[in-house]
GROMACS .gro file of C-alpha atoms in nm:
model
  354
    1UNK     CA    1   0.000   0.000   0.000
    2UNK     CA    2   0.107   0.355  -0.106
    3UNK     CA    3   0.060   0.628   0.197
    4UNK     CA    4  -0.034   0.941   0.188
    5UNK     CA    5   0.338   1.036   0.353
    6UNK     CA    6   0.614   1.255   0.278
    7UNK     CA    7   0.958   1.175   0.453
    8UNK     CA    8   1.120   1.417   0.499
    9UNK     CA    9   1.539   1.449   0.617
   10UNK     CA   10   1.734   1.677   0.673
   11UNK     CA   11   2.053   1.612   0.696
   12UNK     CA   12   2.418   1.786   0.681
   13UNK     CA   13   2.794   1.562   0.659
   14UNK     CA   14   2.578   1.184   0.758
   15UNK     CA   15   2.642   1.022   0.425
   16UNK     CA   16   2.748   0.675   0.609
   17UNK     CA   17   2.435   0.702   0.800
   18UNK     CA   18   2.219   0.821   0.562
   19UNK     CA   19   2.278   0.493   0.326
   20UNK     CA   20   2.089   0.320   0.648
   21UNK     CA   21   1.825   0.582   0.699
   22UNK     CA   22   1.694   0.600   0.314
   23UNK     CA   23   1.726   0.205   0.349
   24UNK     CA   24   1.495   0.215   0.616
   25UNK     CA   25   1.247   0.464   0.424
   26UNK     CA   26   1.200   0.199   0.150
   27UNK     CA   27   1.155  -0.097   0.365
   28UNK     CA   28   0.823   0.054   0.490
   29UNK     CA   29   0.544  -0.199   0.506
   30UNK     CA   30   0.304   0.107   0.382
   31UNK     CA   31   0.545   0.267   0.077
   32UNK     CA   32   0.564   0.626   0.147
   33UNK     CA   33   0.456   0.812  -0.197
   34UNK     CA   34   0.766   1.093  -0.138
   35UNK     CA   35   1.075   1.109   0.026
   36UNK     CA   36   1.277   1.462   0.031
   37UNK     CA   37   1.650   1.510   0.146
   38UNK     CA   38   1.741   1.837   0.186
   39UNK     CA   39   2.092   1.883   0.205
   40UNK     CA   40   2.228   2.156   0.437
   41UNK     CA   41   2.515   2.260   0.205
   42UNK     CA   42   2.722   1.863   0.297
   43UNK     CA   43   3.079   1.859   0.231
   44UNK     CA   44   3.078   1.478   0.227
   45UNK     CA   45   2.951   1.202  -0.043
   46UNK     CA   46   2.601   1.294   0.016
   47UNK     CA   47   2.497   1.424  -0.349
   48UNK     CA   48   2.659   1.124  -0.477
   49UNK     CA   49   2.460   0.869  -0.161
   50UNK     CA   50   2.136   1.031  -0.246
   51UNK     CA   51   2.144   0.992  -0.642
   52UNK     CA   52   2.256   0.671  -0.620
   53UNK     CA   53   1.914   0.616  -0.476
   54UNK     CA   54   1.723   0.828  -0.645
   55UNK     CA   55   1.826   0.638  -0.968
   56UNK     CA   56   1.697   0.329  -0.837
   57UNK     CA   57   1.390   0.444  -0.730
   58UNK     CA   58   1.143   0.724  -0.782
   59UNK     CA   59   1.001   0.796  -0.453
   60UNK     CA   60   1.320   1.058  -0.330
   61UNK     CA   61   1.446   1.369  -0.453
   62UNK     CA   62   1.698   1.566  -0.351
   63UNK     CA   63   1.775   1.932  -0.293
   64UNK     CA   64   2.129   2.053  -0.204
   65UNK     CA   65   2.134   2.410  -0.034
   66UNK     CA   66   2.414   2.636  -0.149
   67UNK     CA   67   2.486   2.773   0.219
   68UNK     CA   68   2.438   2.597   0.527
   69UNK     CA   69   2.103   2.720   0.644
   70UNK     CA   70   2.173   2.543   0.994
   71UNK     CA   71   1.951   2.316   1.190
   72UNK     CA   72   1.616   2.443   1.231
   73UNK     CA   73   1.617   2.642   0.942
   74UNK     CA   74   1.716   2.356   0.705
   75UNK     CA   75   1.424   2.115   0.854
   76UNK     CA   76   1.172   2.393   0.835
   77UNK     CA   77   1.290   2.423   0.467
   78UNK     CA   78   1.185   2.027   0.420
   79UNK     CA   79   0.894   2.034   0.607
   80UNK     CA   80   0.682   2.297   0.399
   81UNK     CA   81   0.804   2.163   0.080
   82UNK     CA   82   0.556   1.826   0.181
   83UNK     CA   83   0.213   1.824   0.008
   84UNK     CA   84   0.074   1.485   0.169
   85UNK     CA   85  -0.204   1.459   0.439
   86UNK     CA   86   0.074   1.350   0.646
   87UNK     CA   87   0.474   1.469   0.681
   88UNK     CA   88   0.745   1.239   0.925
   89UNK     CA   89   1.058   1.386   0.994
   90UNK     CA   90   1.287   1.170   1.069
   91UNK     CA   91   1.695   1.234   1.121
   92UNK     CA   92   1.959   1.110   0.876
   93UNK     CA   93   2.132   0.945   1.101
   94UNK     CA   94   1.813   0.796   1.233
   95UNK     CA   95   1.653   0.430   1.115
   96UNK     CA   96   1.211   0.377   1.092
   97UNK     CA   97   1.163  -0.002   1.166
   98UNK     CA   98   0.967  -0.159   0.889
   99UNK     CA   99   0.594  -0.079   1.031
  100UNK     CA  100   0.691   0.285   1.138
  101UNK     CA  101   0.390   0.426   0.868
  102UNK     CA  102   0.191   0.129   0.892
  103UNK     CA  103   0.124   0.172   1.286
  104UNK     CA  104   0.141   0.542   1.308
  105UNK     CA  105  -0.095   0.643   0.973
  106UNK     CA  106  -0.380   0.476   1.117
  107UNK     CA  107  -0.327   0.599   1.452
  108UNK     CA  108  -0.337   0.970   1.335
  109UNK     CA  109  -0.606   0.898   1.141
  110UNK     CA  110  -0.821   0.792   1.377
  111UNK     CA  111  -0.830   1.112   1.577
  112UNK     CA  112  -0.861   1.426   1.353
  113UNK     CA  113  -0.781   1.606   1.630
  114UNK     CA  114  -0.420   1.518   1.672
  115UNK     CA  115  -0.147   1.695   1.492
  116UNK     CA  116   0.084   1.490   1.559
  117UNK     CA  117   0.201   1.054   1.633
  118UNK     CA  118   0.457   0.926   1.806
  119UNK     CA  119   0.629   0.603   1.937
  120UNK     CA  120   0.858   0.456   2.146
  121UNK     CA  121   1.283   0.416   2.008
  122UNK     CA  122   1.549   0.188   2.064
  123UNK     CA  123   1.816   0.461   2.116
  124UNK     CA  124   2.146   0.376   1.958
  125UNK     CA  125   2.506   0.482   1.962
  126UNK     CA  126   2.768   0.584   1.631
  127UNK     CA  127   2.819   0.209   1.597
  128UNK     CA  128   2.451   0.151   1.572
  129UNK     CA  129   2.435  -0.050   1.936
  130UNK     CA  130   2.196  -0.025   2.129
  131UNK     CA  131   2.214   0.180   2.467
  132UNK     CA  132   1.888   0.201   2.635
  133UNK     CA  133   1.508   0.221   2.542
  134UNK     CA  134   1.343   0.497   2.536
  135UNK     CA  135   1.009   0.525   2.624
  136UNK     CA  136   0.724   0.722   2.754
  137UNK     CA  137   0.532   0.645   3.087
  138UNK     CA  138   0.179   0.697   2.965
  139UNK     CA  139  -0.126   0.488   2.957
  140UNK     CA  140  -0.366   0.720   2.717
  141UNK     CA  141  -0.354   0.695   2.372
  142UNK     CA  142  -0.481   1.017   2.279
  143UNK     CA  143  -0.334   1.341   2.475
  144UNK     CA  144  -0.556   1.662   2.443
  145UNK     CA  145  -0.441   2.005   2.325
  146UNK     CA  146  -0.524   2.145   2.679
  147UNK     CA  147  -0.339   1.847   2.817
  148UNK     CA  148  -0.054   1.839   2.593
  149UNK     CA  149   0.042   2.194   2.646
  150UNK     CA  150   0.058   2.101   3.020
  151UNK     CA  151   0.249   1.820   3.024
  152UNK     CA  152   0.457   1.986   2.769
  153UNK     CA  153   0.568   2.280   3.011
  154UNK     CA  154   0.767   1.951   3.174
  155UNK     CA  155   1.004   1.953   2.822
  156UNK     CA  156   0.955   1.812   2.521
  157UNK     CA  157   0.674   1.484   2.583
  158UNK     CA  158   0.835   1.255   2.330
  159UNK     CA  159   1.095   0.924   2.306
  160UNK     CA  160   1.258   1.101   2.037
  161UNK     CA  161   1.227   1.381   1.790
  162UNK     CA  162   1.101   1.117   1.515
  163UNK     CA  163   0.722   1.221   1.437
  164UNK     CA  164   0.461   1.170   1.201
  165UNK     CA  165   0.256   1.498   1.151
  166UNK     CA  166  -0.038   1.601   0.977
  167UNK     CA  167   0.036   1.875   0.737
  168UNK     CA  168  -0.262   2.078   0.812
  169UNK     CA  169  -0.164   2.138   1.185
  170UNK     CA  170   0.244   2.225   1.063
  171UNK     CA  171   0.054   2.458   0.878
  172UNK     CA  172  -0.184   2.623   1.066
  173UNK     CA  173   0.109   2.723   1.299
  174UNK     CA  174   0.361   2.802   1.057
  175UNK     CA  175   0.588   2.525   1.111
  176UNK     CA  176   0.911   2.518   1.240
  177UNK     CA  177   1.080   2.828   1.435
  178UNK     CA  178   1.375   2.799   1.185
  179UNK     CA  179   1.552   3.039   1.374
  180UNK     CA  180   1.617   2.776   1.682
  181UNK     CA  181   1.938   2.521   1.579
  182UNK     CA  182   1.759   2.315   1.920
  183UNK     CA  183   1.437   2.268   2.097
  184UNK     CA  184   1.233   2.359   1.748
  185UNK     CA  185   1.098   2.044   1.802
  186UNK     CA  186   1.000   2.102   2.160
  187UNK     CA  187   0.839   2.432   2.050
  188UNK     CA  188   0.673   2.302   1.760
  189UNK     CA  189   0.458   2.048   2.006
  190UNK     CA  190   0.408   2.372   2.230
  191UNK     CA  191   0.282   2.569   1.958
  192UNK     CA  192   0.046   2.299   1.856
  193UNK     CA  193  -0.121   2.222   2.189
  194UNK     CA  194  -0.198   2.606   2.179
  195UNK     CA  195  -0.325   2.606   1.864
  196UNK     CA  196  -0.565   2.297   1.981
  197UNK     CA  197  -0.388   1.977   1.872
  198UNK     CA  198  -0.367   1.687   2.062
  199UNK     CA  199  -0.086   1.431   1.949
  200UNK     CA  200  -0.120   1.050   1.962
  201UNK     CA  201   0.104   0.787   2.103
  202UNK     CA  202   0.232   0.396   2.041
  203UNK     CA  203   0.371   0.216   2.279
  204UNK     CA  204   0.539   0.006   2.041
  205UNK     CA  205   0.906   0.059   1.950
  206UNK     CA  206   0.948   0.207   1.601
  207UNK     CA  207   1.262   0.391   1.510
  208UNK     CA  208   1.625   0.390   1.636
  209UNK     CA  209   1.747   0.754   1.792
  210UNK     CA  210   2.106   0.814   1.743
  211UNK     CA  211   2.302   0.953   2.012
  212UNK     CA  212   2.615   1.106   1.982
  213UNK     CA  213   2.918   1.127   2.211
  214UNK     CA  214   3.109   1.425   2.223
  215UNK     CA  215   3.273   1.447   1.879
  216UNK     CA  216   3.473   1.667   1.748
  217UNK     CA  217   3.460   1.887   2.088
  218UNK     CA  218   3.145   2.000   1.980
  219UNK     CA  219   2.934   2.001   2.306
  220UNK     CA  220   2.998   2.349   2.394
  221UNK     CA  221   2.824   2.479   2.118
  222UNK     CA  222   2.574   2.266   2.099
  223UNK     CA  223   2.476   2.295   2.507
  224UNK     CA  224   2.475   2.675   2.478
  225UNK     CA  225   2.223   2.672   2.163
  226UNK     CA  226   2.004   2.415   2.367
  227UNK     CA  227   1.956   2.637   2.665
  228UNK     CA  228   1.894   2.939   2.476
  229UNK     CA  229   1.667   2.715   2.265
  230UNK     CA  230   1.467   2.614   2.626
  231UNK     CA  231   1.452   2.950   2.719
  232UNK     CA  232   1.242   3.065   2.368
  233UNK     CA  233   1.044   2.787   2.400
  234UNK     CA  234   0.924   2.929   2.750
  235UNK     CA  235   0.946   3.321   2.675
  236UNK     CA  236   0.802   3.309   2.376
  237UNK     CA  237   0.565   3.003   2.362
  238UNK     CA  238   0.506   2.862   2.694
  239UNK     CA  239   0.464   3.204   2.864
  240UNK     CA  240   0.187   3.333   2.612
  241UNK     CA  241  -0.008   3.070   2.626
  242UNK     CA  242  -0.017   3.032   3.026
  243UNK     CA  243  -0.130   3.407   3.018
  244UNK     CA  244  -0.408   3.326   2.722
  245UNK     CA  245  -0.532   3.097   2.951
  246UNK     CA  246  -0.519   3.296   3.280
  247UNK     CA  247  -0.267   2.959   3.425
  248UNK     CA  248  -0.013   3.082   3.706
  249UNK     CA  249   0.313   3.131   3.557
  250UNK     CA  250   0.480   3.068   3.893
  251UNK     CA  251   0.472   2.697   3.756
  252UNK     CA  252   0.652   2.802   3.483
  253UNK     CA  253   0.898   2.968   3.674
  254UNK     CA  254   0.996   2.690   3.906
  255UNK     CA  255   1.006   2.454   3.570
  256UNK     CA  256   1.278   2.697   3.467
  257UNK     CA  257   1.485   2.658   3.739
  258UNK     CA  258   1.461   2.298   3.777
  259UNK     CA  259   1.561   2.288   3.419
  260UNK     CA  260   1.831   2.540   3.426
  261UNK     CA  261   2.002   2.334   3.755
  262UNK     CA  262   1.961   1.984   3.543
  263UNK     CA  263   2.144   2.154   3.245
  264UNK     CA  264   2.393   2.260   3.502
  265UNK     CA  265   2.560   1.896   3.515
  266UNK     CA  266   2.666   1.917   3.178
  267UNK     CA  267   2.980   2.171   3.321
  268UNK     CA  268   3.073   1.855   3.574
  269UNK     CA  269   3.362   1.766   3.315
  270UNK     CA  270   3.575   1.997   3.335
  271UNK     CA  271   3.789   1.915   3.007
  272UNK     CA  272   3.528   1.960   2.778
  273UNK     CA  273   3.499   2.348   2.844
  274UNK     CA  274   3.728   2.637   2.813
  275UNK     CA  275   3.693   2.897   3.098
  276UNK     CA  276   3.524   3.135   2.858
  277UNK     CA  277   3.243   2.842   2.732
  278UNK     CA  278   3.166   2.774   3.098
  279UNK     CA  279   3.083   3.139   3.133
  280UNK     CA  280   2.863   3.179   2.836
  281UNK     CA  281   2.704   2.870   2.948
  282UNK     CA  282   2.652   2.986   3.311
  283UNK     CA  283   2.550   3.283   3.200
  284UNK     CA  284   2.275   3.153   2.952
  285UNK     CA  285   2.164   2.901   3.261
  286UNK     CA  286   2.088   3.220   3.500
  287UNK     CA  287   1.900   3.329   3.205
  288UNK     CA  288   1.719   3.034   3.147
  289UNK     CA  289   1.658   2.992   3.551
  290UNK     CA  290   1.837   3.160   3.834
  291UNK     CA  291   1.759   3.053   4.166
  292UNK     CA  292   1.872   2.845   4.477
  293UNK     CA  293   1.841   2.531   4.298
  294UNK     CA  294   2.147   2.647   3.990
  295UNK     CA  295   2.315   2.809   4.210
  296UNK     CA  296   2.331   2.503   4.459
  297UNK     CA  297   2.467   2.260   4.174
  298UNK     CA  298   2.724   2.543   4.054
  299UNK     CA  299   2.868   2.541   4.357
  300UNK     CA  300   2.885   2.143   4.382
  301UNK     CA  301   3.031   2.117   4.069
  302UNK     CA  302   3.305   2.383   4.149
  303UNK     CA  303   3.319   2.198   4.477
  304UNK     CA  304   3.402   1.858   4.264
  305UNK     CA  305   3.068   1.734   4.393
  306UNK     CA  306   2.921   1.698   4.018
  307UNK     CA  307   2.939   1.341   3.933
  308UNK     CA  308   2.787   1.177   4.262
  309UNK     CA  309   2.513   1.429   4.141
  310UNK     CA  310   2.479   1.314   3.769
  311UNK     CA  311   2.552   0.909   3.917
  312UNK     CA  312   2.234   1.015   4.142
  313UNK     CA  313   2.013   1.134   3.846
  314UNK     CA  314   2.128   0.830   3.608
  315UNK     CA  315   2.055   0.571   3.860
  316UNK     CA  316   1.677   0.809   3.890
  317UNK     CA  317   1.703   0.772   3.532
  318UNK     CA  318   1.758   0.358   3.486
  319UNK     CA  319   1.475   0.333   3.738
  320UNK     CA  320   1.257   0.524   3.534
  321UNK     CA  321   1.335   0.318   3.199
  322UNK     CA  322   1.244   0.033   3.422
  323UNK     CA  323   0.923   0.184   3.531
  324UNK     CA  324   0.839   0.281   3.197
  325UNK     CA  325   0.928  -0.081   3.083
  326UNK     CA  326   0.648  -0.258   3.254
  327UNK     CA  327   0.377   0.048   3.218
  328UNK     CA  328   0.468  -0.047   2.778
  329UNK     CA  329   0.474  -0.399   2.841
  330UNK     CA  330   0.081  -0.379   3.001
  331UNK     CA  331   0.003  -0.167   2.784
  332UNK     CA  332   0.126  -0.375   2.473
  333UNK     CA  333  -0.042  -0.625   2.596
  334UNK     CA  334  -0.381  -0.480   2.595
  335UNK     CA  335  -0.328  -0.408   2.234
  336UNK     CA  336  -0.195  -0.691   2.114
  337UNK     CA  337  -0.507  -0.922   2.074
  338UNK     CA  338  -0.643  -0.674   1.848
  339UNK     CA  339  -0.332  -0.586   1.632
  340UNK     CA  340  -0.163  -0.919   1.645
  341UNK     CA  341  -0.024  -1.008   1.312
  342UNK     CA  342  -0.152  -0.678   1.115
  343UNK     CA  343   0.057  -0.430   1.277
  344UNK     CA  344  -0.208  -0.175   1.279
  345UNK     CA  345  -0.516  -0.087   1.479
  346UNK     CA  346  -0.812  -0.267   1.440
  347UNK     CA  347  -0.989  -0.232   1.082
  348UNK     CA  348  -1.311  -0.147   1.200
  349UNK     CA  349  -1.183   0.218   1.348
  350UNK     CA  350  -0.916   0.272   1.099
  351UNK     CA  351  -1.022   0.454   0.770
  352UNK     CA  352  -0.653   0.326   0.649
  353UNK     CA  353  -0.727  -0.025   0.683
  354UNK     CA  354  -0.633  -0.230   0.364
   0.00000   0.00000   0.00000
């Protein structure tokens, strides 16, 4: 069966990885009917990866940018440039499992209400081994607007950034903030559950999420941008839409905090900071959210207290996966009688159903 999907990837300098991720696009048990790379001005084989495919099959085109638009900008770019019912974004260095569209394009389109469907991921390392699951501790299928936007103010309510969206809700909010290099996505689902879209989940695993060590020294860049990313999000999302609907931003506030004194741990090793990148990045965290709580864990870490603190919150965080584990597993479970052997919800509430 042919969806009504548009892939879409951006990518910039993957080409090794994005061999597997197109592979992965074209093992779909539902064919998606367009695949797009948009190429953030690559200085690697990708042009000659991406033709190779696109000789051998119809489905992708390519587009190569003559600058380097960055991030945000460059998946923005992708995004709008989809003219299906339904868009995924998916990273290049990311990998769908085979019934990624075949579970989720049901599932969105049985609540016309949802802008957006998700899933649980196998998160993966460079080598492509697997590290941990990742996986969300809720039992509802369907998640409100209203409801999103609240759980949302906690950070980003996803496994992974690896969605499957309907193009009239990227649309109705304009998108992407292309301007944000990190925590786009994170907005984008803000922006959405203000705008009245709920977004649907599976419990089932359906993508790998690649995560990177620190290569190439670039963590100080990339740890500033994602603060200053978190704070938008809040200022200039979050924030208006607490006061739209008369909700105490005190709540907010303390959210910042706690979020700014979690970032804090990433200054624990020493090495991978120069004296003036731990300044701009204590500087952006006061911004993001001063208080006892960041000021606290800066002095810890300058005490050399900072990794019993960060072995404390990844032994909270094994727990958690565990947790999270057996809510999927009962959850699965009261699924599976219905879906067994189809891989999609049952045909009698599905207006997908073969």
């Amino acid at each position: 069966m042919i969806a009504d999907v548009t892939v879409c990837i951006p990518t910039y300098n993957q080409a090794p990885f994005l061999v597997k991720a197109l592979e992965s696009c074209l093992r779909q048990e539902w064919t998606p009917r367009s695949i797009i790379v948009s190429d953030d001005a690559s200085t690697d084989q990708t042009r000659e990866v991406v033709n190779d495919f696109a000789l051998r099959d119809r489905t992708i085109t390519y587009h190569r940018h003559p600058n380097n638009l960055g991030l945000g900008a460059n998946a923005d770019w992708v995004l709008r440039r989809a003219d299906t019912e339904f868009v995924a974004r998916i990273g290049s260095d990311d990998l769908l499992a085979p019934d990624f569209l075949s579970t989720l394009v049901p599932l969105l389109g049985n609540y016309p209400k949802a802008g957006y469907a998700h899933a649980n991921v196998r998160e993966i390392d460079e080598s492509g081994q697997l590290t941990r699951f990742r996986r969300l501790g809720r039992t509802n299928e369907y998640e409100p607007g209203d409801s999103a936007l609240l759980a949302g103010s906690r950070g980003y309510r996803v496994a992974a950034n690896i969605c499957l969206f309907r193009r009239a809700a990227l649309k109705s909010v304009g998108f992407l903030a292309g301007h944000l290099n990190f925590a786009e996505d994170w907005d984008l689902s803000i922006r959405l559950a203000d705008a009245g879209w709920g977004n649907v989940h599976s419990p089932r695993l359906l993508a790998s999420y690649r995560v990177w060590t620190d290569v190439a020294k670039s963590r100080p860049r990339r740890k500033l941008a994602e603060i200053e990313g978190c704070r938008h999000v809040f200022e200039h999302s979050l924030e208006p839409a607490f006061k739209r609907r008369r909700l105490p931003l005190t709540a907010l506030l303390r959210k910042r905090r706690r979020l700014a004194a979690g970032h804090a741990l990433a200054l624990t090793d020493r090495s991978l900071f120069t004296t003036e990148e731990r300044a701009n990045i204590v500087r952006a965290l006061r911004g993001l959210g001063d208080g006892i709580a960041l000021r606290s864990r800066l002095l810890a870490i300058g005490l050399g207290l900072g990794f019993p603190i960060e072995l404390a919150n990844k032994s909270e965080l094994y727990l958690r996966d565990q947790v999270k584990g057996i809510l999927c597993a009962l959850r699965n479970r009261s699924f599976e009688p219905e879906r067994r052997g189809t891989g999609q919800p049952p045909a009698k509430h599905s207006r997908f159903s073969v």
